[in-house]
XYZ file of C-alpha atoms in Angstrom:
354
model
C 85.934 160.395 154.607
C 85.501 164.023 155.728
C 83.452 164.823 158.832
C 81.121 167.359 157.213
C 78.980 167.663 154.089
C 77.097 170.396 152.286
C 73.381 170.784 152.954
C 70.620 173.054 151.644
C 69.280 174.665 154.802
C 66.201 176.793 155.405
C 67.570 179.154 158.048
C 64.312 181.032 158.527
C 61.389 182.240 156.450
C 62.726 183.514 153.127
C 66.343 182.624 153.886
C 68.019 179.525 152.386
C 71.750 178.851 152.344
C 74.190 176.037 151.619
C 76.165 175.206 154.741
C 78.155 172.409 156.325
C 76.455 169.726 158.378
C 77.942 166.616 160.030
C 77.997 163.442 157.950
C 75.712 160.964 159.760
C 77.024 157.647 161.031
C 75.108 154.387 161.057
C 74.169 153.463 164.613
C 71.170 151.203 163.971
C 72.164 147.896 162.276
C 69.042 148.035 160.101
C 69.930 151.420 158.566
C 71.772 152.220 155.351
C 73.810 155.242 154.307
C 72.843 156.731 150.959
C 74.591 159.132 148.635
C 71.812 161.415 147.419
C 71.804 161.797 143.630
C 68.532 163.520 142.679
C 65.976 165.516 144.646
C 62.724 167.074 143.483
C 61.449 170.355 144.863
C 58.008 169.861 146.380
C 55.415 172.563 146.879
C 55.699 172.032 150.633
C 59.412 172.933 150.491
C 58.569 176.164 148.702
C 55.783 176.925 151.174
C 58.154 176.513 154.123
C 60.600 178.821 152.338
C 57.993 181.499 151.633
C 55.839 181.263 154.772
C 58.028 179.517 157.342
C 55.197 177.159 158.249
C 52.504 174.830 156.972
C 49.608 174.718 159.411
C 50.897 173.579 162.793
C 54.326 172.665 161.389
C 56.463 175.736 162.045
C 60.158 176.124 161.196
C 61.614 177.130 164.566
C 65.244 176.266 163.850
C 67.365 175.772 160.698
C 66.088 172.774 158.724
C 67.571 170.849 155.795
C 65.101 170.843 152.901
C 64.141 168.072 150.477
C 62.200 164.809 150.667
C 61.699 163.646 147.052
C 65.008 161.840 146.607
C 66.863 158.923 145.113
C 70.390 157.785 145.774
C 72.990 155.037 145.876
C 73.719 152.809 148.868
C 77.274 153.470 150.080
C 77.215 151.682 153.450
C 74.940 149.191 155.200
C 74.335 148.303 158.824
C 75.283 144.880 160.113
C 71.735 143.482 159.982
C 70.808 144.787 156.523
C 69.888 142.061 154.039
C 67.549 143.623 151.452
C 69.999 146.008 149.770
C 73.741 146.174 149.233
C 76.403 148.772 148.518
C 75.983 150.081 144.984
C 72.219 149.590 144.777
C 70.262 152.507 143.348
C 67.158 153.267 145.385
C 64.140 155.500 145.816
C 63.921 156.817 149.360
C 60.658 156.819 151.290
C 61.139 159.895 153.495
C 58.720 159.295 156.372
C 59.757 157.012 159.241
C 56.926 156.049 161.617
C 57.086 154.638 165.100
C 57.252 150.866 164.893
C 54.857 150.585 167.850
C 51.886 152.820 167.054
C 48.473 151.313 166.322
C 48.464 153.048 162.948
C 51.752 151.440 161.930
C 50.620 147.998 163.061
C 47.471 148.432 160.975
C 49.543 149.180 157.873
C 48.536 152.854 157.884
C 51.841 154.210 159.085
C 51.293 157.447 157.158
C 48.872 158.331 159.971
C 51.348 157.542 162.764
C 51.324 160.419 165.296
C 55.057 159.961 165.862
C 56.037 160.111 162.182
C 59.484 161.584 161.488
C 59.096 162.990 157.987
C 62.023 164.519 156.099
C 61.918 168.325 155.799
C 58.904 168.607 158.071
C 59.782 170.472 161.277
C 61.681 169.557 163.329
C 63.220 166.875 161.072
C 65.934 167.512 158.497
C 65.478 166.592 154.851
C 67.460 164.913 152.103
C 69.253 167.785 150.328
C 72.646 166.613 151.545
C 75.351 164.335 150.205
C 74.802 161.496 152.681
C 71.531 160.491 154.310
C 70.508 157.626 156.603
C 67.360 155.539 156.151
C 66.010 152.199 157.404
C 66.546 149.419 154.873
C 62.793 148.819 154.598
C 62.197 152.446 153.612
C 64.310 152.319 150.480
C 63.163 150.594 147.284
C 65.615 149.266 144.705
C 65.324 150.739 141.237
C 65.478 148.441 138.197
C 68.491 149.089 135.975
C 66.407 150.786 133.277
C 64.809 153.260 135.726
C 66.875 156.437 136.098
C 67.746 158.132 139.369
C 65.709 161.141 138.240
C 62.684 158.881 137.838
C 63.554 157.453 141.240
C 63.196 160.879 142.836
C 59.713 161.163 141.320
C 58.572 157.960 143.003
C 57.652 160.093 146.033
C 54.929 162.235 144.401
C 53.834 159.264 142.287
C 53.236 157.312 145.495
C 50.719 159.950 146.576
C 48.802 159.259 143.361
C 49.013 155.524 143.956
C 47.665 155.924 147.482
C 44.810 158.155 146.317
C 43.752 155.674 143.641
C 43.857 152.756 146.060
C 41.651 154.675 148.481
C 39.210 155.439 145.668
C 39.287 151.841 144.412
C 39.431 153.023 140.818
C 38.005 150.323 138.576
C 38.074 149.374 134.902
C 36.436 151.846 132.505
C 35.377 154.314 135.197
C 35.260 158.016 134.488
C 37.605 160.019 136.704
C 37.849 163.766 137.251
C 41.029 165.366 138.592
C 40.930 168.940 139.844
C 44.385 170.531 139.799
C 46.989 169.665 137.156
C 50.078 170.196 139.283
C 52.581 167.364 139.831
C 50.400 165.350 142.218
C 47.270 165.907 140.135
C 48.959 164.849 136.913
C 50.401 161.740 138.527
C 47.093 160.870 140.188
C 45.421 160.993 136.788
C 48.182 158.890 135.254
C 47.755 156.230 137.927
C 43.985 156.231 137.396
C 44.528 155.393 133.734
C 47.069 152.734 134.656
C 44.509 151.245 137.052
C 42.012 150.973 134.203
C 39.999 154.198 134.169
C 38.330 154.698 130.800
C 38.274 158.507 130.890
C 40.333 160.972 132.914
C 39.312 164.608 132.706
C 41.580 167.287 134.177
C 40.294 170.632 135.444
C 42.682 173.547 136.026
C 43.005 177.295 135.407
C 46.314 177.061 133.521
C 46.186 176.073 129.862
C 49.815 174.874 129.671
C 49.227 172.411 132.506
C 46.074 171.115 130.881
C 47.897 170.552 127.595
C 50.523 168.556 129.489
C 47.800 166.377 131.014
C 47.525 164.301 127.823
C 50.921 162.832 128.726
C 49.539 161.762 132.098
C 46.478 159.796 131.129
C 44.265 162.765 130.390
C 41.623 162.111 127.750
C 39.881 165.490 128.111
C 40.303 168.736 130.016
C 38.394 171.844 131.057
C 39.904 175.269 131.718
C 37.963 176.332 134.808
C 39.124 179.960 134.542
C 36.399 180.392 131.918
C 33.641 179.607 134.434
C 32.798 181.956 137.294
C 29.798 179.884 138.388
C 30.448 176.347 139.633
C 27.116 175.121 138.245
C 28.264 176.027 134.743
C 31.574 174.267 135.415
C 29.708 171.142 136.521
C 27.681 171.254 133.308
C 30.819 171.611 131.180
C 32.522 168.630 132.819
C 29.436 166.472 132.282
C 29.244 167.658 128.684
C 32.884 166.704 128.062
C 32.169 163.256 129.520
C 29.363 162.710 127.003
C 26.586 163.492 129.496
C 28.081 161.270 132.198
C 29.215 162.187 135.695
C 32.554 160.837 136.965
C 32.393 157.892 139.356
C 35.593 159.105 141.021
C 36.695 162.662 141.737
C 40.128 163.642 143.036
C 40.677 167.180 144.252
C 44.410 167.832 144.072
C 44.089 171.610 144.268
C 42.702 172.425 147.700
C 40.798 175.325 146.126
C 37.303 175.895 147.487
C 35.622 176.133 144.090
C 37.227 172.839 143.052
C 36.107 171.116 146.243
C 32.544 172.369 145.825
C 32.433 171.531 142.132
C 33.965 168.114 142.715
C 31.302 167.142 145.232
C 28.523 168.387 142.964
C 29.774 166.739 139.777
C 30.527 163.352 141.364
C 28.120 160.634 140.272
C 25.508 159.302 142.701
C 27.149 156.537 144.722
C 30.578 157.745 143.619
C 33.797 158.492 145.478
C 35.369 161.865 146.217
C 38.978 161.962 147.482
C 40.571 165.077 148.982
C 44.231 164.868 147.987
C 45.304 168.525 147.948
C 45.281 170.998 150.810
C 44.398 174.678 150.895
C 42.613 176.921 153.355
C 41.873 175.248 156.711
C 38.152 176.036 156.368
C 36.000 176.147 153.236
C 32.314 176.504 152.362
C 31.453 172.836 151.807
C 28.260 171.582 150.058
C 27.462 168.957 152.669
C 23.824 168.669 151.590
C 24.985 167.077 148.334
C 26.670 164.140 150.066
C 23.811 162.338 151.815
C 21.259 162.080 148.989
C 23.994 160.898 146.612
C 25.582 158.528 149.157
C 29.043 159.734 148.207
C 32.139 158.203 149.747
C 34.149 161.245 150.842
C 37.720 160.372 151.788
C 40.804 162.145 153.008
C 44.188 161.217 151.553
C 47.519 161.736 153.316
C 50.872 160.902 151.729
C 51.233 157.114 151.155
C 51.292 153.882 153.112
C 52.332 150.249 152.967
C 53.153 149.033 149.466
C 52.560 152.334 147.680
C 56.244 153.062 147.051
C 56.924 149.626 145.594
C 53.839 149.856 143.411
C 54.967 153.284 142.174
C 58.363 151.865 141.188
C 56.618 149.034 139.325
C 54.361 151.455 137.444
C 57.449 153.298 136.204
C 59.414 150.119 135.537
C 56.674 148.550 133.402
C 56.015 151.749 131.480
C 52.484 152.127 132.833
C 53.279 155.666 134.027
C 55.848 157.941 132.382
C 57.045 160.498 134.938
C 59.706 162.068 132.711
C 57.539 164.850 131.176
C 56.920 166.166 134.687
C 60.428 167.657 134.924
C 60.613 171.191 133.537
C 63.738 172.535 135.278
C 67.058 171.125 136.498
C 69.744 172.616 138.764
C 73.143 171.675 140.121
C 73.414 171.359 143.898
C 75.535 174.500 144.100
C 72.633 176.419 142.533
C 69.980 175.068 144.902
C 69.287 178.465 146.484
C 68.605 179.876 143.024
C 66.315 176.902 142.318
C 64.161 177.662 145.343
C 64.053 181.366 144.583
C 62.981 180.592 141.020
C 60.261 178.191 142.156
C 58.929 180.704 144.664
C 58.728 183.467 142.039
C 57.641 181.471 138.999
C 54.649 179.681 140.498
C 52.583 177.909 137.856
C 55.316 178.111 135.195
C 57.216 175.345 136.996
C 55.899 171.794 137.078
C 58.808 169.932 138.699
C 62.380 170.993 139.438
C 65.155 168.456 140.040
C 68.335 169.274 141.981
C 71.432 167.108 141.494
C 73.219 165.708 144.508
C 76.491 167.323 145.626
C 79.522 166.481 143.508
């Protein structure tokens, strides 16, 4: 086997290239080596490319991109027992400390020592070979494609959000933001038993796609300059009912404000998306309505396996999410296109190196 492999590297803000990186070697007996087959481009990847940072996470040195990946096991450490060479797997890209309180509590997504792929300073998965602990890869059933396997990552965010919200049978759910995570969050809500899922977004083509992801109704919020009128329209579409659960997957201030206001008394509001660090928040609406207001960050114990099961059983169809596909050699072009095209792209998949 050669000593080096190709990798998609963010050199600095606005500068991506394909360059050689060393092929990693298994040193921990509980790790496996994977040949990466499919990788989705996440909005965070594009943000690092365009801005060079997300909040406190700043790209200070060249970083391999990618964290939504699937692959095939090509080598296993001596203590590995859960997977074998040839298994097709979805890769959970965040490795926590095994010793933090958060990890021991089953909330390892909150671990302060998390090493998350393609989050500075850690390299991502857009390479040929990648190492992962055996308990952070999930086997894919034979009928689940590697492309679907790459989409387990964003689907797991939707699973986590719905578990936090405790979505129940026949509830009405509102989802603000019909991007990949929003669409998948709505799809999981329906799979968990929600009776109605209404999507709110400013882009008509995304809203039309929402019917393939559990959406029963939608509202184009670009038609409403006043959030009170938007609240009234959502309630009207839900036959004069307010949603028991609201997910904001946009991070936009008007969506956050509207979501809090439209949520039913005693309901649950979950902040899934991120936007400006500070927003004008209608805090006076929370107390009298006794809303549960929750933050949501990535995914935790069991979410990845549940996401695979949702795909495997046909409860969630992730395939319509993919709008663009690229070969590995064209990865730079893929990122440039995503950065320029914005809302026209839902999800882009990059093949692994040949």
